[in-house]
CSV table of C-alpha atoms in Angstrom, one decimal:
chain,number,residue,atom,x,y,z
N,1,MET,CA,-41.8,8.5,-4.7
N,2,THR,CA,-41.1,11.8,-4.6
N,3,ALA,CA,-44.5,14.6,-3.1
N,4,GLY,CA,-46.0,15.5,-6.3
N,5,TRP,CA,-45.2,13.4,-8.8
N,6,LYS,CA,-48.2,11.7,-10.2
N,7,LYS,CA,-47.4,7.6,-9.9
N,8,ASN,CA,-48.3,5.4,-12.2
N,9,ALA,CA,-53.0,4.8,-12.3
N,10,ALA,CA,-52.8,1.2,-14.0
N,11,LEU,CA,-50.7,-1.3,-16.6
N,12,VAL,CA,-53.0,-2.8,-18.9
N,13,LEU,CA,-51.9,-6.0,-21.3
N,14,VAL,CA,-54.2,-6.7,-24.1
N,15,ALA,CA,-54.0,-8.7,-27.1
N,16,TRP,CA,-52.0,-7.3,-30.2
N,17,ALA,CA,-55.2,-7.1,-32.3
N,18,ALA,CA,-57.3,-6.0,-29.6
N,19,SER,CA,-58.7,-2.5,-29.7
N,20,LEU,CA,-59.7,-0.4,-26.7
N,21,SER,CA,-61.4,2.0,-29.1
N,22,ALA,CA,-61.8,1.9,-32.8
N,23,PHE,CA,-60.9,6.1,-33.0
N,24,GLY,CA,-57.9,6.7,-31.6
N,25,HIS,CA,-55.9,8.2,-33.2
N,26,GLU,CA,-52.0,8.3,-31.9
N,27,PHE,CA,-49.8,9.7,-33.8
N,28,TRP,CA,-45.4,9.7,-33.5
N,29,ILE,CA,-42.6,9.6,-35.3
N,30,GLU,CA,-40.3,6.4,-36.2
N,31,THR,CA,-36.9,6.3,-36.4
N,32,SER,CA,-35.0,2.9,-38.0
N,33,PRO,CA,-32.5,2.4,-36.5
N,34,VAL,CA,-32.5,4.6,-32.3
N,35,ALA,CA,-29.8,4.4,-31.9
N,36,PRO,CA,-26.8,5.1,-34.7
N,37,ALA,CA,-24.4,6.1,-35.5
N,38,VAL,CA,-22.6,9.3,-36.7
N,39,GLY,CA,-23.0,9.9,-40.1
N,40,ALA,CA,-25.2,6.5,-40.6
N,41,PRO,CA,-28.0,7.3,-43.3
N,42,VAL,CA,-31.1,6.8,-40.4
N,43,LEU,CA,-34.7,7.4,-42.2
N,44,MET,CA,-37.4,8.9,-40.0
N,45,THR,CA,-41.7,7.7,-40.4
N,46,LEU,CA,-45.0,9.0,-39.2
N,47,ARG,CA,-47.0,6.3,-37.9
N,48,VAL,CA,-51.3,7.2,-36.8
N,49,GLY,CA,-52.7,4.8,-35.2
N,50,GLU,CA,-53.7,1.9,-32.0
N,51,LEU,CA,-52.0,0.2,-29.6
N,52,PHE,CA,-48.5,1.4,-31.0
N,53,SER,CA,-49.7,-0.9,-34.3
N,54,GLY,CA,-49.1,2.6,-37.1
N,55,GLU,CA,-49.7,2.7,-40.8
N,56,LEU,CA,-47.3,4.7,-42.1
N,57,VAL,CA,-48.3,8.9,-43.5
N,58,GLY,CA,-46.1,10.2,-46.4
N,59,ILE,CA,-44.0,13.7,-45.4
N,60,THR,CA,-45.8,16.2,-47.3
N,61,ALA,CA,-44.9,19.8,-47.5
N,62,ALA,CA,-49.4,20.7,-47.5
N,63,HIS,CA,-49.0,18.7,-43.7
N,64,ALA,CA,-45.8,19.8,-41.7
N,65,ALA,CA,-46.3,22.9,-40.7
N,66,SER,CA,-42.9,22.6,-38.8
N,67,LEU,CA,-39.8,19.7,-38.7
N,68,HIS,CA,-36.3,21.0,-36.8
N,69,MET,CA,-33.9,18.5,-35.4
N,70,LEU,CA,-32.1,19.6,-32.2
N,71,SER,CA,-28.7,18.4,-30.4
N,72,ILE,CA,-26.6,20.9,-28.0
N,73,GLY,CA,-26.3,24.0,-28.8
N,74,GLU,CA,-28.1,23.4,-32.4
N,75,ASP,CA,-31.4,23.7,-34.1
N,76,GLN,CA,-32.1,22.7,-37.6
N,77,ASP,CA,-34.7,23.4,-39.8
N,78,LEU,CA,-35.8,20.3,-41.8
N,79,GLY,CA,-38.9,21.7,-43.7
N,80,PRO,CA,-36.9,22.6,-47.1
N,81,ARG,CA,-36.2,19.6,-47.2
N,82,VAL,CA,-39.0,18.5,-47.6
N,83,PRO,CA,-40.4,19.1,-50.9
N,84,ALA,CA,-43.8,20.8,-51.6
N,85,GLY,CA,-46.4,18.9,-54.0
N,86,SER,CA,-44.3,15.8,-53.7
N,87,MET,CA,-45.1,12.7,-50.9
N,88,LEU,CA,-41.9,11.4,-48.8
N,89,PRO,CA,-42.0,8.3,-47.1
N,90,ALA,CA,-39.3,8.6,-45.6
N,91,LEU,CA,-37.2,11.3,-44.3
N,92,ARG,CA,-33.2,10.9,-45.1
N,93,LEU,CA,-31.2,11.7,-42.0
N,94,SER,CA,-27.1,11.5,-40.2
N,95,PHE,CA,-25.9,12.5,-37.6
N,96,THR,CA,-22.5,15.2,-37.7
N,97,HIS,CA,-22.1,14.2,-33.7
N,98,SER,CA,-22.1,12.6,-31.1
N,99,GLY,CA,-25.4,12.4,-28.4
N,100,SER,CA,-29.2,12.8,-27.2
N,101,HIS,CA,-31.3,14.1,-30.7
N,102,VAL,CA,-34.0,15.6,-31.4
N,103,LEU,CA,-36.7,14.7,-33.7
N,104,ALA,CA,-39.8,17.4,-33.7
N,105,TYR,CA,-42.2,17.6,-35.8
N,106,GLU,CA,-45.7,19.6,-36.0
N,107,SER,CA,-48.7,19.4,-38.5
N,108,TYR,CA,-51.3,21.8,-39.9
N,109,PRO,CA,-54.7,22.4,-38.6
N,110,SER,CA,-57.0,18.7,-39.7
N,111,ARG,CA,-61.3,18.4,-39.1
N,112,VAL,CA,-63.2,15.4,-39.4
N,113,VAL,CA,-66.5,15.4,-38.3
N,114,LEU,CA,-68.1,12.3,-35.7
N,115,GLU,CA,-70.9,11.3,-35.3
N,116,ALA,CA,-72.7,11.8,-30.7
N,117,GLY,CA,-71.7,8.8,-30.1
N,118,LYS,CA,-68.5,8.2,-31.0
N,119,PHE,CA,-67.5,11.7,-30.7
N,120,ALA,CA,-68.7,11.1,-27.0
N,121,ALA,CA,-67.2,7.5,-26.8
N,122,TYR,CA,-63.2,9.4,-27.9
N,123,LEU,CA,-64.0,11.9,-26.0
N,124,HIS,CA,-64.3,9.2,-23.1
N,125,ASP,CA,-61.0,7.3,-23.4
N,126,GLU,CA,-58.6,10.1,-24.1
N,127,GLY,CA,-59.8,12.1,-20.6
N,128,LEU,CA,-61.5,14.1,-22.1
N,129,ASP,CA,-64.9,14.1,-20.2
N,130,ALA,CA,-64.7,17.9,-19.5
N,131,ILE,CA,-65.6,18.2,-23.0
N,132,ILE,CA,-68.4,16.2,-22.4
N,133,ARG,CA,-70.0,17.3,-19.7
N,134,GLN,CA,-69.7,20.9,-21.7
N,135,ARG,CA,-71.8,19.4,-24.9
N,136,GLU,CA,-74.3,18.3,-22.7
N,137,ALA,CA,-74.2,21.0,-20.3
N,138,ALA,CA,-74.6,23.7,-23.5
N,139,GLY,CA,-77.6,21.0,-24.8
N,140,THR,CA,-75.5,20.1,-28.0
N,141,ALA,CA,-74.1,16.3,-26.8
N,142,ASP,CA,-76.7,15.1,-29.3
N,143,ARG,CA,-75.1,16.6,-32.8
N,144,PRO,CA,-71.8,15.7,-34.6
N,145,GLY,CA,-68.7,16.5,-33.2
N,146,ARG,CA,-66.4,18.4,-35.1
N,147,GLU,CA,-62.9,18.2,-34.5
N,148,ARG,CA,-59.8,20.3,-35.7
N,149,PHE,CA,-56.4,18.6,-35.0
N,150,ARG,CA,-53.3,19.6,-34.5
N,151,ARG,CA,-50.5,16.8,-34.2
N,152,SER,CA,-47.1,17.6,-32.8
N,153,ALA,CA,-44.7,14.7,-32.1
N,154,LYS,CA,-40.8,13.9,-31.0
N,155,ALA,CA,-38.6,11.3,-31.2
N,156,LEU,CA,-35.3,10.8,-29.0
N,157,LEU,CA,-32.1,9.5,-30.8
N,158,ARG,CA,-28.9,9.0,-29.0
N,159,VAL,CA,-26.3,9.2,-31.5
N,160,GLY,CA,-23.0,7.7,-31.7
N,161,GLY,CA,-24.1,5.1,-28.3
N,162,GLU,CA,-23.6,8.7,-26.2
N,163,SER,CA,-26.7,10.8,-24.4
N,164,ASP,CA,-26.6,13.5,-23.2
N,165,GLY,CA,-28.7,17.2,-22.1
N,166,ALA,CA,-30.3,17.4,-25.8
N,167,SER,CA,-33.3,15.6,-24.8
N,168,LEU,CA,-33.9,18.1,-22.2
N,169,ARG,CA,-34.9,20.5,-24.5
N,170,SER,CA,-37.9,21.8,-24.9
N,171,ALA,CA,-39.1,22.5,-29.1
N,172,ASN,CA,-41.5,24.9,-27.7
N,173,GLN,CA,-44.8,22.9,-29.8
N,174,ARG,CA,-47.8,23.5,-28.9
N,175,MET,CA,-48.6,20.4,-27.3
N,176,ASP,CA,-45.2,20.0,-25.6
N,177,ILE,CA,-44.0,16.4,-23.5
N,178,THR,CA,-40.4,17.4,-22.6
N,179,PRO,CA,-38.6,15.1,-20.1
N,180,VAL,CA,-37.1,16.4,-17.2
N,181,GLU,CA,-34.3,13.5,-16.5
N,182,ASP,CA,-33.2,12.2,-20.4
N,183,PRO,CA,-34.8,8.8,-20.8
N,184,LEU,CA,-32.0,8.1,-23.2
N,185,ALA,CA,-29.6,7.8,-20.2
N,186,LEU,CA,-31.9,6.1,-17.8
N,187,ALA,CA,-33.1,1.8,-18.4
N,188,ALA,CA,-35.8,0.0,-18.4
N,189,GLY,CA,-37.2,0.2,-14.1
N,190,ASP,CA,-36.2,3.9,-13.6
N,191,THR,CA,-38.8,6.0,-12.9
N,192,LEU,CA,-38.8,8.9,-15.4
N,193,ARG,CA,-40.4,11.9,-15.4
N,194,PHE,CA,-41.6,14.2,-17.5
N,195,VAL,CA,-43.7,18.1,-18.1
N,196,LEU,CA,-46.6,18.7,-20.9
N,197,ARG,CA,-47.5,22.4,-21.7
N,198,PHE,CA,-50.0,23.3,-23.9
N,199,ASP,CA,-48.9,27.0,-25.7
N,200,GLY,CA,-46.2,27.5,-23.5
N,201,GLN,CA,-48.3,26.7,-19.9
N,202,PRO,CA,-48.0,23.6,-17.8
N,203,ARG,CA,-51.5,21.5,-18.2
N,204,ALA,CA,-52.7,20.0,-14.7
N,205,GLY,CA,-55.1,17.2,-15.0
N,206,VAL,CA,-54.3,15.5,-19.0
N,207,LEU,CA,-54.4,11.7,-18.9
N,208,VAL,CA,-51.3,10.8,-20.5
N,209,LYS,CA,-50.7,7.2,-21.7
N,210,ALA,CA,-46.9,4.4,-22.4
N,211,TRP,CA,-47.0,2.3,-25.5
N,212,HIS,CA,-44.9,-0.3,-25.5
N,213,LYS,CA,-45.6,-4.0,-27.9
N,214,GLN,CA,-43.3,-6.9,-28.2
N,215,GLY,CA,-44.3,-9.6,-29.9
N,216,GLY,CA,-48.2,-9.9,-29.8
N,217,GLN,CA,-48.6,-8.1,-26.4
N,218,VAL,CA,-49.0,-5.0,-25.9
N,219,THR,CA,-48.4,-2.6,-22.6
N,220,THR,CA,-50.7,0.5,-22.0
N,221,ILE,CA,-50.2,2.4,-18.6
N,222,ARG,CA,-51.6,5.6,-18.2
N,223,THR,CA,-51.6,8.1,-15.6
N,224,THR,CA,-52.3,12.2,-15.4
N,225,THR,CA,-50.7,15.0,-15.0
N,226,ASP,CA,-50.2,17.0,-11.7
N,227,SER,CA,-51.0,20.6,-10.8
N,228,PHE,CA,-47.4,21.6,-12.6
N,229,GLY,CA,-48.3,19.7,-15.8
N,230,ARG,CA,-45.6,16.8,-14.4
N,231,PHE,CA,-46.2,12.9,-14.1
N,232,GLU,CA,-43.8,10.5,-14.1
N,233,PHE,CA,-43.6,6.9,-15.3
N,234,THR,CA,-41.6,3.5,-14.2
N,235,LEU,CA,-41.1,2.0,-17.6
N,236,PRO,CA,-40.8,-1.9,-17.1
N,237,PHE,CA,-39.9,-3.4,-20.0
N,238,THR,CA,-36.7,-2.7,-22.9
N,239,GLY,CA,-37.3,-1.4,-26.4
N,240,ALA,CA,-39.1,1.1,-27.9
N,241,TRP,CA,-41.5,3.8,-25.7
N,242,MET,CA,-44.2,6.1,-26.8
N,243,LEU,CA,-46.4,8.7,-24.5
N,244,SER,CA,-49.7,10.2,-26.2
N,245,ALA,CA,-52.0,12.8,-24.6
N,246,VAL,CA,-54.8,15.0,-26.3
N,247,HIS,CA,-55.6,18.5,-24.6
N,248,MET,CA,-59.0,19.6,-26.0
N,249,ILE,CA,-60.1,23.2,-26.1
N,250,PRO,CA,-63.8,25.2,-28.0
N,251,VAL,CA,-62.8,26.5,-31.3
N,252,THR,CA,-63.3,30.3,-31.2
N,253,ASP,CA,-62.7,31.6,-35.2
N,254,SER,CA,-64.8,29.8,-36.7
N,255,ALA,CA,-68.9,29.0,-37.3
N,256,ASP,CA,-67.4,25.7,-39.2
N,257,VAL,CA,-65.8,23.6,-36.4
N,258,ASP,CA,-66.5,22.4,-32.7
N,259,TRP,CA,-63.2,22.1,-30.8
N,260,ASP,CA,-59.8,22.1,-31.6
N,261,SER,CA,-57.5,19.0,-30.2
N,262,PHE,CA,-53.9,18.8,-29.5
N,263,TRP,CA,-52.3,15.8,-29.9
N,264,GLY,CA,-49.1,15.4,-28.4
N,265,SER,CA,-46.4,12.1,-28.3
N,266,LEU,CA,-42.8,12.0,-27.8
N,267,SER,CA,-41.4,8.0,-29.0
N,268,PHE,CA,-37.7,7.1,-27.5
N,269,ASP,CA,-35.8,3.9,-26.6
N,270,LEU,CA,-35.1,2.5,-23.2
N,271,GLN,CA,-32.2,0.1,-23.2
N,272,ALA,CA,-31.7,-2.5,-20.8
N,273,ARG,CA,-30.0,-2.5,-16.5
N,274,LYS,CA,-25.9,-2.3,-16.9
N,275,PRO,CA,-25.1,-5.2,-14.9
N,276,ALA,CA,-24.1,-4.0,-11.7
N,277,GLY,CA,-19.9,-2.9,-11.6
N,278,LYS,CA,-20.1,-2.7,-15.4
N,279,GLY,CA,-19.6,1.2,-16.9
């Protein structure tokens, strides 16, 4: 392993119907298909839920702060394609050239209030024990958790059977998970390296989870970012993977909420390793 990179901390297999936490709410982008031909129709949807099993979330102008498509030399604003005053169950897309493409979505802030025990359980499950300690030190651990949350999600697509450096582009999201090597050019069993940035700066000590589902089984792998915001996974299975992380800070501009949370995700499809001697 390369020095300074965090290695997989744990591999957990859980039943499809089991629940790690009643309060988790990962948020990610799904596309169908994940590896389209040039010019072929693609449906982009938003999902929210636990254990990489999510409910469909409508795409609305009221919630979509930004929606972009990135490729080599291109940054296309898809926001104008989201109609005001109505909801899209899916956004229909097509791509004009081959290579890696990145879909990047950010939401406007929303609010939630959880009673103290539920809030503490959720914080612990997301690796936010520092917030638990801050609440204890402030004497507010028995108060409800008043949270304002924002979501940042990215998806990588291999268009026309080709991948290139576009997957490495930062989307300049507040909570931004960016590959160091292109996952679309690697295979199951390879080591994949990433950097997590918050407000453009590498963030240390953040819990990152990798999610995969197949049949009735969900795989979750956990690691933590190092002092440079870097982390790595060796993902054992082909197919769809989603990485998720959350960062939380005290609110400074409102008396109605106490904490700002920033949820980030990156989803992509991992291919099988090619047999030796094959191109």
